[in-house]
PDB file of C-alpha atoms in Angstrom:
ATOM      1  CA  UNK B   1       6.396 -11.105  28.325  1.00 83.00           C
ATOM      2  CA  UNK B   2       6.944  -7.378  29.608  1.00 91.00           C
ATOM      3  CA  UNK B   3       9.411  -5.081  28.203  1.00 93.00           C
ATOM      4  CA  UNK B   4      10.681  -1.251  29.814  1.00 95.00           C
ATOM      5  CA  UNK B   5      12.650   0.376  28.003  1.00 96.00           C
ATOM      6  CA  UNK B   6      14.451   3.665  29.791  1.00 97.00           C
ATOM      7  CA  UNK B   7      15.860   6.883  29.279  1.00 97.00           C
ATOM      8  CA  UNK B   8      19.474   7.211  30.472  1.00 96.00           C
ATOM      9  CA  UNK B   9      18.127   9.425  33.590  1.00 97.00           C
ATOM     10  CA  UNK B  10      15.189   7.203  33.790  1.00 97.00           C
ATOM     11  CA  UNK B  11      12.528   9.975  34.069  1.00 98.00           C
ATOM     12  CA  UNK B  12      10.814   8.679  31.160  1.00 98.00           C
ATOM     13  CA  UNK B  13       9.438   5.025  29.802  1.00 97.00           C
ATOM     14  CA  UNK B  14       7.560   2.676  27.796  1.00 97.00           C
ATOM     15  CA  UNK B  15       6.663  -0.699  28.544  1.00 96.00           C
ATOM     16  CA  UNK B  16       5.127  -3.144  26.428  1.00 96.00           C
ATOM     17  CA  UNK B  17       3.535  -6.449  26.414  1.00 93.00           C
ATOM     18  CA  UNK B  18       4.847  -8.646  23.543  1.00 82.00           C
ATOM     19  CA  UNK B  19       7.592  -9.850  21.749  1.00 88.00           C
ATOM     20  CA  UNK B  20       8.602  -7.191  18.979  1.00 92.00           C
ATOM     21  CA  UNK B  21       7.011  -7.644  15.376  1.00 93.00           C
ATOM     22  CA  UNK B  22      10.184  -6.540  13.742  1.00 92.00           C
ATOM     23  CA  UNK B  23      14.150  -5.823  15.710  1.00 92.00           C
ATOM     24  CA  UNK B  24      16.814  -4.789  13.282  1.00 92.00           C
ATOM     25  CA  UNK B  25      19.757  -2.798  13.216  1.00 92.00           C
ATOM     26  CA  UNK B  26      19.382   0.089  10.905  1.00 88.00           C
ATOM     27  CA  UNK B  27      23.193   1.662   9.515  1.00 89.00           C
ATOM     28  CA  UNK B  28      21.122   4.726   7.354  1.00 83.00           C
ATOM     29  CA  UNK B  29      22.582   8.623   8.197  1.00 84.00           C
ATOM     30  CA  UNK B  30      19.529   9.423  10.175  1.00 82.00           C
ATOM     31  CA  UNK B  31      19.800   6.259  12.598  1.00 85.00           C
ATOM     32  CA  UNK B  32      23.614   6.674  13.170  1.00 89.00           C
ATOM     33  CA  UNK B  33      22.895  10.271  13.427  1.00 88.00           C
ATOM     34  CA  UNK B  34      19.714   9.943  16.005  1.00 88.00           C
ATOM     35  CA  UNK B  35      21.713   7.269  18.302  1.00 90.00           C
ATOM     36  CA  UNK B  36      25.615   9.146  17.804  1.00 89.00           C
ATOM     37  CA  UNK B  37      26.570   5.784  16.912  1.00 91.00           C
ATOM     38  CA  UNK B  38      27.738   3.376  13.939  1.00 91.00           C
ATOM     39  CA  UNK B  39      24.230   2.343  13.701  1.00 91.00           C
ATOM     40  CA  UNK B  40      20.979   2.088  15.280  1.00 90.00           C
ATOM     41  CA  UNK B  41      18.808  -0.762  16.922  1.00 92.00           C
ATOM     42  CA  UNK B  42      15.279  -0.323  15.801  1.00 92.00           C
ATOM     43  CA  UNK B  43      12.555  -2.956  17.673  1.00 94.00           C
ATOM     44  CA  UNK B  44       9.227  -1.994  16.808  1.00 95.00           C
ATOM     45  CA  UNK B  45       5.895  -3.219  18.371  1.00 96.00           C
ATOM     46  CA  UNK B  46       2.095  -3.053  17.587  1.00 97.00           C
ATOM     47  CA  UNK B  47       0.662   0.105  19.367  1.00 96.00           C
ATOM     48  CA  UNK B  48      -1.832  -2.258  20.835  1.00 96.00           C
ATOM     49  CA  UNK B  49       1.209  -3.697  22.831  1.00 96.00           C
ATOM     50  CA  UNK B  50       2.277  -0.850  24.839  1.00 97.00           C
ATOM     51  CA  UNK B  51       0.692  -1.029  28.334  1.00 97.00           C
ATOM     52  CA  UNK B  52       2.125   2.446  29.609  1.00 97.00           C
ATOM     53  CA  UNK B  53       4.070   5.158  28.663  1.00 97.00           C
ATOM     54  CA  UNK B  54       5.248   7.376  31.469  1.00 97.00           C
ATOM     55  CA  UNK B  55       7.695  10.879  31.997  1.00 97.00           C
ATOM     56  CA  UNK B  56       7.975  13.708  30.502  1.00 97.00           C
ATOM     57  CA  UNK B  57       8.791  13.871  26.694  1.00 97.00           C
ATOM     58  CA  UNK B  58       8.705  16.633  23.738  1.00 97.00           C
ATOM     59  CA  UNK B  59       8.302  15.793  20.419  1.00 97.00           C
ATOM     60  CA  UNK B  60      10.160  16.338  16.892  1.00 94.00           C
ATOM     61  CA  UNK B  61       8.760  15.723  13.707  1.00 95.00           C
ATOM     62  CA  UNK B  62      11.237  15.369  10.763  1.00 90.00           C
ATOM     63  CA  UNK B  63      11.080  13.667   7.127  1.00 90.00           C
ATOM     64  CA  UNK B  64      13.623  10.593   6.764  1.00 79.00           C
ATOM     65  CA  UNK B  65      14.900  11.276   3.200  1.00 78.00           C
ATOM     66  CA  UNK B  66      16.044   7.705   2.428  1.00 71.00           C
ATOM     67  CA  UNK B  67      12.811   6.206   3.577  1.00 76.00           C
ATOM     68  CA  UNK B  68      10.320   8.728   2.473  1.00 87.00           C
ATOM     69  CA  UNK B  69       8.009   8.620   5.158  1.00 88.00           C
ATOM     70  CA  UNK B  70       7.895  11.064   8.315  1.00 94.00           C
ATOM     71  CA  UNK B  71       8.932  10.391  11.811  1.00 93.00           C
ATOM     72  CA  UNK B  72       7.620  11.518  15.225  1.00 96.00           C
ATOM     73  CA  UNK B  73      10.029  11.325  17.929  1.00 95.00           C
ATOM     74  CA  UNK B  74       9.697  11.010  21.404  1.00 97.00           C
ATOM     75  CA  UNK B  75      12.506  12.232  23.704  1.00 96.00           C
ATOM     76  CA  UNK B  76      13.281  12.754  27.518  1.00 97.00           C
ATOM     77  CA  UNK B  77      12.558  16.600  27.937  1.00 97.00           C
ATOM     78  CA  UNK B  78      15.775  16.042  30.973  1.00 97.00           C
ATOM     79  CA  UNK B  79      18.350  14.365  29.270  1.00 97.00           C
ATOM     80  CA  UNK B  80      17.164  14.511  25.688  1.00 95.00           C
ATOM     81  CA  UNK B  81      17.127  10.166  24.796  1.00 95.00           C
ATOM     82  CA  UNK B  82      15.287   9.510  21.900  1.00 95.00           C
ATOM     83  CA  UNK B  83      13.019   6.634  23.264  1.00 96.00           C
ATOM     84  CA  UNK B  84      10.048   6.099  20.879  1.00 97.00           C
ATOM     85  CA  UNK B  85       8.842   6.819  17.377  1.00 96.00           C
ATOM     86  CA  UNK B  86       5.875   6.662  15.219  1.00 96.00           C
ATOM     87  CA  UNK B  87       6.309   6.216  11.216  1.00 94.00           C
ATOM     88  CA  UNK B  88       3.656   7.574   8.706  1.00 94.00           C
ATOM     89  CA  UNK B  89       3.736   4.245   6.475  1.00 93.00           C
ATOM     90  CA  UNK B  90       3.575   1.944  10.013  1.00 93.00           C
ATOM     91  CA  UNK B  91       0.699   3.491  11.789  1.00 94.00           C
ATOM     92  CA  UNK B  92       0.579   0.375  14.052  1.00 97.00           C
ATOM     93  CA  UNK B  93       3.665  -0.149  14.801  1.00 97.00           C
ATOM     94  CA  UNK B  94       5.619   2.123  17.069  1.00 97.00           C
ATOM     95  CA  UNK B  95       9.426   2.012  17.274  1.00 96.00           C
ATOM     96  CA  UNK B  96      11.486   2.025  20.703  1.00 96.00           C
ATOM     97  CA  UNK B  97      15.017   2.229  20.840  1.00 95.00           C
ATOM     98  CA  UNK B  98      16.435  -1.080  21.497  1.00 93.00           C
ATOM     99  CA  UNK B  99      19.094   0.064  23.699  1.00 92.00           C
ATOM    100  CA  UNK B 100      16.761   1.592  26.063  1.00 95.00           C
ATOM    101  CA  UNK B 101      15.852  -1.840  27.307  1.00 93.00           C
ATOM    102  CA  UNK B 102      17.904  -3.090  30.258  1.00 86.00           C
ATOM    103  CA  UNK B 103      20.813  -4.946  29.191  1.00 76.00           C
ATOM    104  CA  UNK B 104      19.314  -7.974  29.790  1.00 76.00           C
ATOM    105  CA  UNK B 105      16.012  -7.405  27.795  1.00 77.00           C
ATOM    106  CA  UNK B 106      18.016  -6.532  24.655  1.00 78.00           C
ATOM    107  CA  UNK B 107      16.968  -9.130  22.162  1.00 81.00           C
ATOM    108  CA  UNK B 108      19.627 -10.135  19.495  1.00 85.00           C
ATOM    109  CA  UNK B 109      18.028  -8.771  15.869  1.00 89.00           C
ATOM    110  CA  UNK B 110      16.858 -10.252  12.846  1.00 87.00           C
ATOM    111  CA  UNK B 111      18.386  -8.621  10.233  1.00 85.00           C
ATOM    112  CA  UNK B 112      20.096  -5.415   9.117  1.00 88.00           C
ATOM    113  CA  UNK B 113      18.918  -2.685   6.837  1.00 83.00           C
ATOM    114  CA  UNK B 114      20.611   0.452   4.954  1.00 83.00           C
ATOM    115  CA  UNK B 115      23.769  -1.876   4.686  1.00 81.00           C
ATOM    116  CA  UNK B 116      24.748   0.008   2.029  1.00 84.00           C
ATOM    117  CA  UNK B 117      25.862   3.058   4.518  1.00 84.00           C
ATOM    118  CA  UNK B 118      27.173   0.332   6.976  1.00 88.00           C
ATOM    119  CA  UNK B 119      30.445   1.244   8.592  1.00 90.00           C
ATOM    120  CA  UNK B 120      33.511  -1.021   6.859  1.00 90.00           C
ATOM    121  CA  UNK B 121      34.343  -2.528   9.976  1.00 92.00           C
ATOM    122  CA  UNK B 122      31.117  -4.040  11.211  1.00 90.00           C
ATOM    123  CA  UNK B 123      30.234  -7.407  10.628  1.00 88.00           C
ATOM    124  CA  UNK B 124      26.950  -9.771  10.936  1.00 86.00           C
ATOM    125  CA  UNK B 125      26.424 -12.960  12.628  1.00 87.00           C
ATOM    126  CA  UNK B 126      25.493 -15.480   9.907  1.00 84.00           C
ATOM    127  CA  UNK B 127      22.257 -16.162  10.857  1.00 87.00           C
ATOM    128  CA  UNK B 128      20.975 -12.441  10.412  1.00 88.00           C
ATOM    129  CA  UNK B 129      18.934 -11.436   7.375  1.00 85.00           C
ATOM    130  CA  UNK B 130      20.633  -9.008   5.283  1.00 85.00           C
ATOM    131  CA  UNK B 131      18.820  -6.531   3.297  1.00 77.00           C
ATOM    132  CA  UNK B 132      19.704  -3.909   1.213  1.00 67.00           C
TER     133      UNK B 132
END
C-alpha cells in the first residue's frame, strides 16, 4: 500500500509505503491549535516507510508542554500546512497529518488521546480505544 499525503496548494508531499503503526485523533491545545480545529488526526509511520518527500518546507521546533517531548514540524513554505513531524521520544516514527491524505486514503482511527481537553460535543464510535 502507498500513501500521499498533500499540502492544500499541493507544492509539497510525503508518500509512504505502509499501513500506519499508530492513527489517532489527538483533542490536546497544541493539536487543536496546530490544525485550527476541535482536534487533530495524528497517523504516524516508521521513518523506514516513507519512500519520498518532495516541495519546499521550513521547519519549527517547539516543546509540547503536555507531552514533554519536542516537536519538529514540517510546513509548506507557500501556504504554510503543517504536513509532517518528528517527536524526540519516537525517533522512528514520523507523524503526517491525517487530513493531508486524499479523502479517500483517510483511514478511520484507533483511538483518541488528550480526551480530557475534548470538545463537549464530540463523540466516539464505540469501537475506538479511549485513552486518557
Amino acid at each position: 500500500m502507498t500513501l500521499e499525503a498533500t499540502c492544500c496548494c499541493k507544492q509539497v508531499s510525503i508518500t509512504v509505503s505502509a499501513q500506519p503503526e499508530m492513527n489517532s485523533v489527538c483533542h490536546c491545545t497544541n493539536c487543536k491549535q496546530r490544525t485550527g480545529s476541535a482536534f487533530g488526526i495524528s497517523t504516524y509511520f516508521k521513518t523506514d516507510a516513507v519512500l519520498n518527500m518532495s516541495g519546499d518546507t521550513r521547519i519549527y521546533t517547539l516543546w509540547h508542554q503536555e507531552q514533554n517531548h519536542e516537536q519538529k514540524r514540517y510546513f509548506c513554505s507557500s501556504c504554510g500546512t503543517t504536513l509532517y513531524w518528528t517527536i524526540s521520544t519516537m525517533p522512528d516514527y514520523i507523524g503526517i497529518a491525517g487530513g493531508c491524505f486524499a479523502a479517500s486514503e483517510i483511514l478511520e482511527p484507533a483511538y483518541t488521546l488528550n480526551n480530557s481537553n475534548k470538545c463537549q460535543w464530540v463523540s466516539f464510535p464505540s469501537n475506538w480505544q479511549v485513552e486518557e
